[in-house]
C-alpha positions as a printed Julia matrix, in Angstrom:
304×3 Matrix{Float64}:
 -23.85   -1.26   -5.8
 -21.07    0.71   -6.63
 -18.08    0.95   -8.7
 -14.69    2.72   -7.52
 -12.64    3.3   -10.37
  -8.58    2.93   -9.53
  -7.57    5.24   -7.04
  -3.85    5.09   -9.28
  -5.63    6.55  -12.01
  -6.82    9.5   -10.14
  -4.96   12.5   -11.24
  -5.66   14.53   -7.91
  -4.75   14.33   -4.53
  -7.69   15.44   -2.69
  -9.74   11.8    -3.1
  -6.82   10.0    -0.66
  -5.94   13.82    1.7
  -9.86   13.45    2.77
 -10.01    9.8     2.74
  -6.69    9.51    5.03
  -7.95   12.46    6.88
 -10.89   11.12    7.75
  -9.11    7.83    9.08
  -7.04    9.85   10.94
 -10.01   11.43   12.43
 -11.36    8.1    13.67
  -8.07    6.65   14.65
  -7.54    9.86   16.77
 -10.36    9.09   18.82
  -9.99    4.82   19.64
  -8.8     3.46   22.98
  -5.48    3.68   21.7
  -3.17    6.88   20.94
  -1.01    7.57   18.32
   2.81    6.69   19.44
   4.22    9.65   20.03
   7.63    9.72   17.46
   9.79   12.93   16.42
  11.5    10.63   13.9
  10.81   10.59   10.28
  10.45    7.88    7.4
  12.23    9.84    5.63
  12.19   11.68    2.12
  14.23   12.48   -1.08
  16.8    12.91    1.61
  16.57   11.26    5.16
  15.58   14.09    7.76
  17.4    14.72   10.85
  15.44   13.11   13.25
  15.98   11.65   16.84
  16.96    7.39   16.99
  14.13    5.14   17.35
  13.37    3.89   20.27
  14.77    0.06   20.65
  12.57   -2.93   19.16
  10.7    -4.15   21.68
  11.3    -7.74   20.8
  13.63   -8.97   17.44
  12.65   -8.61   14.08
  10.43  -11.62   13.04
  11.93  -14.09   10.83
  10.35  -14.85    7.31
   9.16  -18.58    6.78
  10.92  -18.56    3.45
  13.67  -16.19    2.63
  14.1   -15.85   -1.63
  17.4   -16.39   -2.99
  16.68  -16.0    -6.39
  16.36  -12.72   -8.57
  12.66  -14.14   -9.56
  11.94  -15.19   -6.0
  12.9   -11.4    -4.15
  11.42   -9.72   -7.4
   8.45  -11.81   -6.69
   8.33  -10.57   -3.23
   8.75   -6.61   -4.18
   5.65   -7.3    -6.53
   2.92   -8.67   -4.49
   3.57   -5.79   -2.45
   2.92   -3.2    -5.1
  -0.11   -5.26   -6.25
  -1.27   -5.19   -2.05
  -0.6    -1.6    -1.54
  -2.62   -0.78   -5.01
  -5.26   -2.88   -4.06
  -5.63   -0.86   -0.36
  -5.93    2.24   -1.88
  -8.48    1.18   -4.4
 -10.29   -0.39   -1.15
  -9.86    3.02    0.89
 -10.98    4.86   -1.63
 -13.74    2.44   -2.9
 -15.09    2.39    1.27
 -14.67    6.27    1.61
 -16.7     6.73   -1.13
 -19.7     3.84   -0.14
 -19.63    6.35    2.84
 -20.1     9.36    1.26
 -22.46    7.74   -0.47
 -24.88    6.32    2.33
 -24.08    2.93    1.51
 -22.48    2.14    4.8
 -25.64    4.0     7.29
 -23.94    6.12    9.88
 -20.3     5.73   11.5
 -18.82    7.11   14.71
 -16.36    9.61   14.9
 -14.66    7.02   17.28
 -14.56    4.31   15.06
 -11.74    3.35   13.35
 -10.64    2.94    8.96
  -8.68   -0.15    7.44
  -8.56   -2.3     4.77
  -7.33   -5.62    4.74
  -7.0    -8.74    2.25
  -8.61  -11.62    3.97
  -8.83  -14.77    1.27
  -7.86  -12.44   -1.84
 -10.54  -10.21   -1.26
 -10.37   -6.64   -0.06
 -12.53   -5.27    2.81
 -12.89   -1.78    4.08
 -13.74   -2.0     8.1
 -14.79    0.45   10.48
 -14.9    -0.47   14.0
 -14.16    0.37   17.39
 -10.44   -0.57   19.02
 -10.69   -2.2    22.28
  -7.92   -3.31   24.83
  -8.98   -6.76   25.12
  -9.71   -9.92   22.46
 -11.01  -10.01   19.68
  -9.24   -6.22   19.58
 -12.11   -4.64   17.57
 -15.42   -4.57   17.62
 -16.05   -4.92   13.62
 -19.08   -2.49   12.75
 -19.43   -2.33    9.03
 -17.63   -4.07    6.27
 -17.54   -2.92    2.61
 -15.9    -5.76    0.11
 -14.29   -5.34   -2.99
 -16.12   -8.39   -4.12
 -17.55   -8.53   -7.97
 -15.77   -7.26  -10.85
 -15.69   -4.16  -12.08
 -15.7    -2.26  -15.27
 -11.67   -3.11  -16.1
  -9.59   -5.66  -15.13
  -8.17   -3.76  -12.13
 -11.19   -2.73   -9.89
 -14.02   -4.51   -8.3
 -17.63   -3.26   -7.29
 -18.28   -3.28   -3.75
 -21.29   -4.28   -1.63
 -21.92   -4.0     2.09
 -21.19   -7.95    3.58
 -21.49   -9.09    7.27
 -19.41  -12.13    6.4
 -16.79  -13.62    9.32
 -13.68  -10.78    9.21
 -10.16  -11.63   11.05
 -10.71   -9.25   13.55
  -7.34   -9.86   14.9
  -5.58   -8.77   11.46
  -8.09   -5.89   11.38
  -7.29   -4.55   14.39
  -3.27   -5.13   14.14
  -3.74   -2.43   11.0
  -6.06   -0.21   11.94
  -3.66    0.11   15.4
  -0.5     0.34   12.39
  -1.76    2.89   10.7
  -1.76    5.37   14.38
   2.12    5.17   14.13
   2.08    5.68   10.09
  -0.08    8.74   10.59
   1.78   10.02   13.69
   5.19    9.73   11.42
   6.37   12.24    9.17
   5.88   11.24    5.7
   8.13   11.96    2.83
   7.51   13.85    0.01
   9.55   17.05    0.14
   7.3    19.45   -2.18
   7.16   16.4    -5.09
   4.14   14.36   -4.05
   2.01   13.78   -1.25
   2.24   10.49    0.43
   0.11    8.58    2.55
   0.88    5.1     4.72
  -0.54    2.17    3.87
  -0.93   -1.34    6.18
  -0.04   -4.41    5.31
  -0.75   -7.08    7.23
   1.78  -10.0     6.83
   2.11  -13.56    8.78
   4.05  -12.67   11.84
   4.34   -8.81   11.74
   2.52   -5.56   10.33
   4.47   -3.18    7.48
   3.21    0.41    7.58
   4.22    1.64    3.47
   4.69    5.29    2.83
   3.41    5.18   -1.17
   2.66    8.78   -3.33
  -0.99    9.11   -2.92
  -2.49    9.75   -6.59
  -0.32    9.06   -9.67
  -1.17    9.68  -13.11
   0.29    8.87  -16.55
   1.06   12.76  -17.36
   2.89   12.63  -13.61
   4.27   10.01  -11.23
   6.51   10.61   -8.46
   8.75    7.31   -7.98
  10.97    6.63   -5.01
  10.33    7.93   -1.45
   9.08    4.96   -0.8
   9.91    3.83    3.2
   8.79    1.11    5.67
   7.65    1.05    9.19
   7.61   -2.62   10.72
   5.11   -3.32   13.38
   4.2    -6.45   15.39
   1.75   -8.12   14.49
  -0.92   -6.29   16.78
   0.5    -3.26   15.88
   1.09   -1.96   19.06
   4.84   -2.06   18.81
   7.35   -1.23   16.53
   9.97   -3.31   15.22
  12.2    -1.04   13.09
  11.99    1.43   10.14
  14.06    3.14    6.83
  16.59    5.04    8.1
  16.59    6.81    4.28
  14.33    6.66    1.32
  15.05    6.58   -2.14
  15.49    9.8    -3.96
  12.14   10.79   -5.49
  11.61   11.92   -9.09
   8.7    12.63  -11.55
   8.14   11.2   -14.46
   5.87   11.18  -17.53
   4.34    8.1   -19.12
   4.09    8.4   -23.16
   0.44    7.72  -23.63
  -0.2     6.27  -27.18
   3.27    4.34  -27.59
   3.58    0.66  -28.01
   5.85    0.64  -25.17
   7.83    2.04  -22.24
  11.13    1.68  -20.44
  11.08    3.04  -16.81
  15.36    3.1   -15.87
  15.17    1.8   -12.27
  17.48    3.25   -9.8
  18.29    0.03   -8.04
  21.04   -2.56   -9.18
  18.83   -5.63   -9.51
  15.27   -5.97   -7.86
  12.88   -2.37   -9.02
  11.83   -0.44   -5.77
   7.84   -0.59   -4.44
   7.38    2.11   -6.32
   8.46    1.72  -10.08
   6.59   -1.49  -10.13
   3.57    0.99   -8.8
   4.21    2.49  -11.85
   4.66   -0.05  -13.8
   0.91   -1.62  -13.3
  -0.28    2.28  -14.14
   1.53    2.22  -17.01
   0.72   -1.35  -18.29
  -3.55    0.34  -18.24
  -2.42    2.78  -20.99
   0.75    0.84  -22.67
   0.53   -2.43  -24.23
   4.4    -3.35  -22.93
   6.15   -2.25  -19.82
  10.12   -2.66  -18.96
  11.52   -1.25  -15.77
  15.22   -1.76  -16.48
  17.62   -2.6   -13.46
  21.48   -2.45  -13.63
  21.46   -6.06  -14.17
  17.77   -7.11  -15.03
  15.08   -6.11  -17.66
  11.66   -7.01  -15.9
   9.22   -6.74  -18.76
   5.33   -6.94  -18.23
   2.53   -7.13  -21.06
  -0.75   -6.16  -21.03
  -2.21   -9.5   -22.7
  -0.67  -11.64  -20.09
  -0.32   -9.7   -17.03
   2.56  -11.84  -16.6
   6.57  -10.6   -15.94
   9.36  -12.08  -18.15
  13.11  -11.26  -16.93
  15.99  -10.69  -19.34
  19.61  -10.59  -17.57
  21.34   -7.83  -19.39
């Protein structure tokens, strides 16, 4: 069995270059192609880039649209909590690899992870035109719990998978690798898939943050179909980046958001680093406090 720590906590890069390398390596050799694109997601500033090519079909339409400040913060937070938990399951997978854990894979196979009844699994299979879309070769689940409240130890499973959702990603993440990424000398950044009910978001994230340095902002968004074969729309800019330093050893700390109300993707990123090291986290809107606590793991909201 074995244990990944937090891929967050990882001070250096090189773990999630090699790891997205090597899915790149696999994607690069499936049925499918990478879309060819001379646009960009974007960085501190957007990049002058050629217009997308038109969505191929509109925009899908959420079930349930939030109105509230609780409801869209909500919203902005279980996708920090998804995109941490696909990095810990990349890098947690990667390493089973490296390990021997997972027997031999083909350079044509393909790399995703995907959360299939709470539970992170890191697939490799092979992409193929017809249904089920993949042929699912090896799974590795994030499955028991791990040495602190934010990891879990993984085993090999050959449980049922959604192949369809599996292979919607693992086709996603050819146009987030074919895309230029942000960063602009600050931070490396890497895409991450997330599969959601009727479409497929492709997150640019910083790759390995630490409490001595973070990069926040840069943070963009690719929106796929659900299959991932076609895409639906993306950033036009990013938010400007900027490093900062956690105060390890304090009872608390106030990240000053950049946005009027709801925090971006990536300061509530940094606020669940923090939170590991801090007993009390605000990240402090124009309008909102959102405070989080280590002993509850719960958010409170103070209007200011």
């Amino acid at each position: 069995m074995l244990t990944p720590q937090p891929a967050v906590m990882i001070p250096a890069v090189r773990r999630f270059v090699e790891a997205l390398a090597l899915s790149a390596a696999c994607a690069a050799t499936s049925v499918l192609p990478a879309q060819t694109t001379r646009g960009a997601t974007g960085g501190a500033q957007a990049n002058a880039a050629a217009a997308p090519q038109p969505p191929a079909q509109k925009l899908p339409e959420f079930t349930k649209v939030p109105t509230t400040f609780e409801g869209l913060f909500a919203e902005r937070e279980s996708r920090a909590v998804d995109v941490l938990g696909y990095l810990r399951c990349l890098e947690g997978t990667v390493n089973a690899l490296r390990a021997g854990a997972l027997g031999g894979v083909e350079r044509g196979w393909s790399l995703t992870c995907i959360k299939q009844n709470n539970e992170w699994r890191g697939i490799f299979g092979e992409l193929i035109d017809g249904p089920p879309g993949m042929r699912v070769k090896v799974q590795f689940a994030l499955r028991n719990p791990g040495p602190t409240p934010n990891t879990r130890s993984g085993m090999v499973v050959r449980d049922p998978v959604d192949t369809a959702m599996a292979s919607g990603t693992a086709r996603a993440l050819l146009r987030g690798l074919a895309a230029t990424a942000p960063g602009n000398g600050l931070g490396q950044f890497v895409p991450v898939t997330l599969s959601q009910k009727n479409f497929t978001e492709v997150w640019f994230v910083p790759s390995a943050n630490s409490p001595e340095r973070a990069v926040i902002g840069g943070d963009s968004l690719i929106q796929m179909s659900r299959d991932g074969m076609r895409e639906l729309g993306h950033a036009s800019s990013t938010p400007k980046m900027r490093v900062v330093s956690i105060p390890v050893g304090g009872t608390t700390y106030t990240l000053e958001s950049s946005e009027v109300r709801i925090p971006l993707l990536t300061e509530l990123m940094l606020a669940h680093l923090a939170i590991d090291v801090l007993p009390e986290v605000r990240v402090r809107t124009r309008e909102y406090d959102a405070i989080l606590t280590r002993a509850t793991r719960t958010w409170t909201f103070v209007k200011r």
